[in-house]
Structures are given as C-alpha cells and as structure tokens.
Coordinates of N, CA, C and O in Angstrom, one line a residue:
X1 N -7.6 -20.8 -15.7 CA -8.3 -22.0 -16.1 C -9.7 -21.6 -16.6 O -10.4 -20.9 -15.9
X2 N -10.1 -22.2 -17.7 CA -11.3 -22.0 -18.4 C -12.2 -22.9 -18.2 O -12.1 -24.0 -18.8
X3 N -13.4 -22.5 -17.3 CA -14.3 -23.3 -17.5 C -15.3 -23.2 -18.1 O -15.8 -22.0 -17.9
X4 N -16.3 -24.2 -19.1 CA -17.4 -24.1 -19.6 C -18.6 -24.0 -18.5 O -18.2 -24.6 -17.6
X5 N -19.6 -23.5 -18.3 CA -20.4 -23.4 -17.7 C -21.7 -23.8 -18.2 O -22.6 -24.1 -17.4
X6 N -21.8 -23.9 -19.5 CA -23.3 -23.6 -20.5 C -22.6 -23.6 -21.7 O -21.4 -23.3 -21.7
X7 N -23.3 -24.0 -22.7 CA -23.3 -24.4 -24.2 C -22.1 -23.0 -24.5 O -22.6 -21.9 -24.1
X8 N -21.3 -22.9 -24.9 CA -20.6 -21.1 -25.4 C -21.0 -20.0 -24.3 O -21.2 -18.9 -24.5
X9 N -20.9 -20.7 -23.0 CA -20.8 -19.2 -22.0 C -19.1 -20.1 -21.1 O -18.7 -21.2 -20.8
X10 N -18.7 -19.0 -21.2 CA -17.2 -19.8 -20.1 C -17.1 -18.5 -18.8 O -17.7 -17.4 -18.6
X11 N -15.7 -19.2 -18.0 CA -15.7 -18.2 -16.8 C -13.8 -18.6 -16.7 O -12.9 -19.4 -17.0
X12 N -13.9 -17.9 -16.5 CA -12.0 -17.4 -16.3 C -12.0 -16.5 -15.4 O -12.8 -15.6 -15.3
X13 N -11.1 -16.9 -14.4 CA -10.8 -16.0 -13.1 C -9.8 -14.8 -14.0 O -9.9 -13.5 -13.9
X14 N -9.0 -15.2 -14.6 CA -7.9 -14.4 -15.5 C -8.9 -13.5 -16.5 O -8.2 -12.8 -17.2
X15 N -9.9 -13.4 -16.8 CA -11.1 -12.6 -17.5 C -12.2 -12.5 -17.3 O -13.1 -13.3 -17.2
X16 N -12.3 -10.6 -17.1 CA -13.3 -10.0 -16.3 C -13.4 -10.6 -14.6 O -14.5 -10.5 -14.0
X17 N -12.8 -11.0 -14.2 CA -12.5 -11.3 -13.1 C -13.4 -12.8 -12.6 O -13.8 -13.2 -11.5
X18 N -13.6 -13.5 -13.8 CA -14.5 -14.7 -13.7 C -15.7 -14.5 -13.8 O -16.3 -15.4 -13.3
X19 N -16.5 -13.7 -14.3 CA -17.6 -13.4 -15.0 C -17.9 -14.0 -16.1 O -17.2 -13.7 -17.1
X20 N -19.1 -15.1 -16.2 CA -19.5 -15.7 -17.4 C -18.9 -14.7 -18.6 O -18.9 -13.4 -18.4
X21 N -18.6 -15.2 -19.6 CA -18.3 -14.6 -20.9 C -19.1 -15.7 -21.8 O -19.4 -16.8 -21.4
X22 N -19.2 -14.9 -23.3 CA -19.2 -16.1 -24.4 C -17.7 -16.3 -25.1 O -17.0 -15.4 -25.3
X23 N -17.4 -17.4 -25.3 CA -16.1 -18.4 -25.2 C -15.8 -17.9 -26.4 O -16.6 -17.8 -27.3
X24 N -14.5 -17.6 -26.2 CA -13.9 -16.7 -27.5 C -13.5 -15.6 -27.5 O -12.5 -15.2 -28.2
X25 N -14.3 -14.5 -26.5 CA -14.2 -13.3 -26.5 C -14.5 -12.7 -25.0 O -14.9 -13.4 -24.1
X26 N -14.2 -11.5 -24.9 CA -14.4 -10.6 -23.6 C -15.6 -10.3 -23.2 O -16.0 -9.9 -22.1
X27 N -16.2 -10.5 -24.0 CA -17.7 -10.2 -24.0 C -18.8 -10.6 -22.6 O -19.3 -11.7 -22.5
X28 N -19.0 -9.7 -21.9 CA -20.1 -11.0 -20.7 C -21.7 -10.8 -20.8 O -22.5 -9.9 -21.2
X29 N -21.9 -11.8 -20.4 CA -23.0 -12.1 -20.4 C -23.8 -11.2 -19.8 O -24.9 -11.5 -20.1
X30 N -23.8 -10.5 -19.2 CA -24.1 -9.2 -18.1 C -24.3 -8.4 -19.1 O -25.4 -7.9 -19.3
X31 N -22.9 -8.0 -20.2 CA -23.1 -6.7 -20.6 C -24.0 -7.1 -21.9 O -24.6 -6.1 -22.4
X32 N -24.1 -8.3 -22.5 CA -25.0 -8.5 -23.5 C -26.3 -8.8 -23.9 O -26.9 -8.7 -24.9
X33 N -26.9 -9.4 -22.1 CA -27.8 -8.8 -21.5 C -29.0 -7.6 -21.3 O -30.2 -7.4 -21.1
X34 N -27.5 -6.8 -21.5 CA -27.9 -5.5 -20.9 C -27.9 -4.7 -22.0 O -28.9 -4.0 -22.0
X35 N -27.2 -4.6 -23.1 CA -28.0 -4.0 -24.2 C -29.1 -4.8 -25.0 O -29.8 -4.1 -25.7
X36 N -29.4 -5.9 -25.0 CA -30.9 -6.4 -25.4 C -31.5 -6.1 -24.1 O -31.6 -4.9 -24.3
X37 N -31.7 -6.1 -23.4 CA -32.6 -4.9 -22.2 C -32.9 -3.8 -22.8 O -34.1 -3.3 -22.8
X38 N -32.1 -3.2 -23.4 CA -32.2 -1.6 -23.7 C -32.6 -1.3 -25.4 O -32.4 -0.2 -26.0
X39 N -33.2 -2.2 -25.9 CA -33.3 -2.3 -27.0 C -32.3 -3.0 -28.4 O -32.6 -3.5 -29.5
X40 N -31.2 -2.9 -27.7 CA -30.6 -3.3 -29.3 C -31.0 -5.1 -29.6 O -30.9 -6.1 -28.8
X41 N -31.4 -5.0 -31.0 CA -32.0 -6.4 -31.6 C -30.5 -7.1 -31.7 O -29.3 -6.7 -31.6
X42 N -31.2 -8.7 -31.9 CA -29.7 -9.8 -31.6 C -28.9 -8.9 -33.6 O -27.7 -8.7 -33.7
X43 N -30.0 -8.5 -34.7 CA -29.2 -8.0 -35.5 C -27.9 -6.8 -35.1 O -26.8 -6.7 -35.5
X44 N -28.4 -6.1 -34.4 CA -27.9 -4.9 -34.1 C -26.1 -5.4 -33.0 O -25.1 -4.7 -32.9
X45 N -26.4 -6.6 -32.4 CA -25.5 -6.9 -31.7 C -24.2 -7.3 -32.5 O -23.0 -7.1 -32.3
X46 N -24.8 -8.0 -33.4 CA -23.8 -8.7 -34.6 C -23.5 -7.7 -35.3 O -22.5 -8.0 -36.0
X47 N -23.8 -6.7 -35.6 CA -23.3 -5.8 -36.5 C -22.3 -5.1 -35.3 O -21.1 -4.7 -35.6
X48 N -22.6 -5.0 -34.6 CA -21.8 -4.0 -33.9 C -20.3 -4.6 -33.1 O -19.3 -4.0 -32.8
X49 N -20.7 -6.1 -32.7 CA -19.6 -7.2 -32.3 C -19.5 -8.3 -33.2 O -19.7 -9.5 -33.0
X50 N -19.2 -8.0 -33.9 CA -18.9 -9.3 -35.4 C -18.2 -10.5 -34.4 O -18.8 -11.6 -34.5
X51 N -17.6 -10.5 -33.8 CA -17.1 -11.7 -33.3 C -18.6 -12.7 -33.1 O -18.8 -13.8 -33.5
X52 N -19.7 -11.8 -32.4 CA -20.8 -12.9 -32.1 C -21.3 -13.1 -33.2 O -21.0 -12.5 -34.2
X53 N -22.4 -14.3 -32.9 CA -23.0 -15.2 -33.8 C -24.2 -15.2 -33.2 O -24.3 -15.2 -32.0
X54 N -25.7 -15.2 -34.2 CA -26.6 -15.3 -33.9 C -27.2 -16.6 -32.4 O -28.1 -16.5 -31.6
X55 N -26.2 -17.6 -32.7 CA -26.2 -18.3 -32.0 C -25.7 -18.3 -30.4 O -26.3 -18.9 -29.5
X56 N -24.6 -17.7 -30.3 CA -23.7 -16.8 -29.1 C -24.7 -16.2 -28.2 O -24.7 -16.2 -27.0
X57 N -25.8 -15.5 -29.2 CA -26.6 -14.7 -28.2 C -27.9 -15.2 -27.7 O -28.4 -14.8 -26.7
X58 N -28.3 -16.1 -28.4 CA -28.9 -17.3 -28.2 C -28.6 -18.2 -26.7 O -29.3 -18.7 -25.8
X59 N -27.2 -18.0 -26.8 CA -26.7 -19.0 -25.7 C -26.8 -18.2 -24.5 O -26.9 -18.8 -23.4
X60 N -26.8 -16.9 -24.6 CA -26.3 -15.9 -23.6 C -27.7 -16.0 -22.9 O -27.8 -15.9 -21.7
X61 N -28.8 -16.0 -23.7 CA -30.6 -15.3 -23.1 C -30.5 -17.1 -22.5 O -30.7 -17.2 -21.3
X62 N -30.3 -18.1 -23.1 CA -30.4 -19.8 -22.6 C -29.9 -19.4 -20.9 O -30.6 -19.0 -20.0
X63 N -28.3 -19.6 -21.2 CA -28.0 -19.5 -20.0 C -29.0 -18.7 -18.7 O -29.5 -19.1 -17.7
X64 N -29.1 -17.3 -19.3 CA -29.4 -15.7 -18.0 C -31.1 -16.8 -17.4 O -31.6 -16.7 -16.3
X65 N -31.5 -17.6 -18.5 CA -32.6 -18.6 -17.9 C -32.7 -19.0 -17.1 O -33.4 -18.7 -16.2
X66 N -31.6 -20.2 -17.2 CA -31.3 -21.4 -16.8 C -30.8 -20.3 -14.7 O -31.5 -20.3 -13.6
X67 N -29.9 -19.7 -14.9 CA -29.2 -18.9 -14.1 C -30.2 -18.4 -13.0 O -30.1 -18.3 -11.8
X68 N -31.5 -18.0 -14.2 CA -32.5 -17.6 -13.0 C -33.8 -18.0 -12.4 O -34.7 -17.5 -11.8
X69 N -33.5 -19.4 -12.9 CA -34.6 -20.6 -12.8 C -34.9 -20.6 -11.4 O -36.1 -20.7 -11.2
X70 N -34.1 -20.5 -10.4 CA -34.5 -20.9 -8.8 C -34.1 -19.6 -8.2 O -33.5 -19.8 -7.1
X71 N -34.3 -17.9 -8.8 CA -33.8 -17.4 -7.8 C -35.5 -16.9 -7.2 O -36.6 -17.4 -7.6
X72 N -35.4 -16.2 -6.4 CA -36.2 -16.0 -5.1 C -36.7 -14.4 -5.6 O -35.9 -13.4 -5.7
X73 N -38.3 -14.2 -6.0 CA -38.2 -12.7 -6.1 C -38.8 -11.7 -5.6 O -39.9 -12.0 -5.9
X74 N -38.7 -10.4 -4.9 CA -39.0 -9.8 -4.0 C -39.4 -8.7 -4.9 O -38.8 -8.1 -5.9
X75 N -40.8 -8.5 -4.3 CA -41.7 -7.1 -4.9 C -41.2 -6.0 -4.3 O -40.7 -6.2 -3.2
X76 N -41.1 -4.7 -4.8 CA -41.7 -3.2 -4.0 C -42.2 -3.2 -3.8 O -43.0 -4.1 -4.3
X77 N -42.8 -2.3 -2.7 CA -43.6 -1.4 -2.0 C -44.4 -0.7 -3.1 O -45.2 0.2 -2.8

C-alpha cells in the first residue's frame, strides 16, 4: 500500500523496504540526497535519471526539511 507522505515523496513497505521514494520510481530520498551532498547539480541528476523532474528534486530537499525540522542536534568533541 502506497502512501503519500509529502508533495511526490511516497513510502511502500513493498519498495525499498518503505523508505520515502519520489512517487513513480525507485528512487529514495536518501539516495538523492546523497548525491546532491556530494556535488552533483539538480542538472546533473536529470541527465543521469530522466525519470526526475526538476521539480521531484525540489520535493525531495522540501521534504529532507520539513523531516528535519524538530530533530535534536548533538556536537563533537
């Protein structure tokens, strides 16, 4: 069963084991994340995952927001 979570992020227990995805594809939010972390531009994402849309990835950085609006954060030493 598919639920919406956020604007084009969904979660399926039957995909990626219920890990936010963007709705449509396999894609999660974690791993899309994680290469704009590491440099690749939202251009570089669309060229390389045509399925997304400038907008998709839009939704992905909204959500990882929203997600981390109230968490709690702890310094190093």
């Amino acid at each position: 069963m598919t639920i919406q979570i956020y604007k084009g992020i969904v979660a399926d227990p039957e995909i990626l084991g219920g890990k936010p995805i963007v709705d449509g594809t396999r894609l999660s939010v974690a791993h899309i994340l994680g290469l704009l972390g590491r440099g690749m531009t939202i251009d570089e994402l669309i060229e390389s995952y045509p399925i997304l849309t400038k907008d998709d990835i839009l939704q992905v950085i909204g959500y990882a927001a929203i997600a981390l609006e109230n968490d709690i954060y702890i310094g190093a030493d």
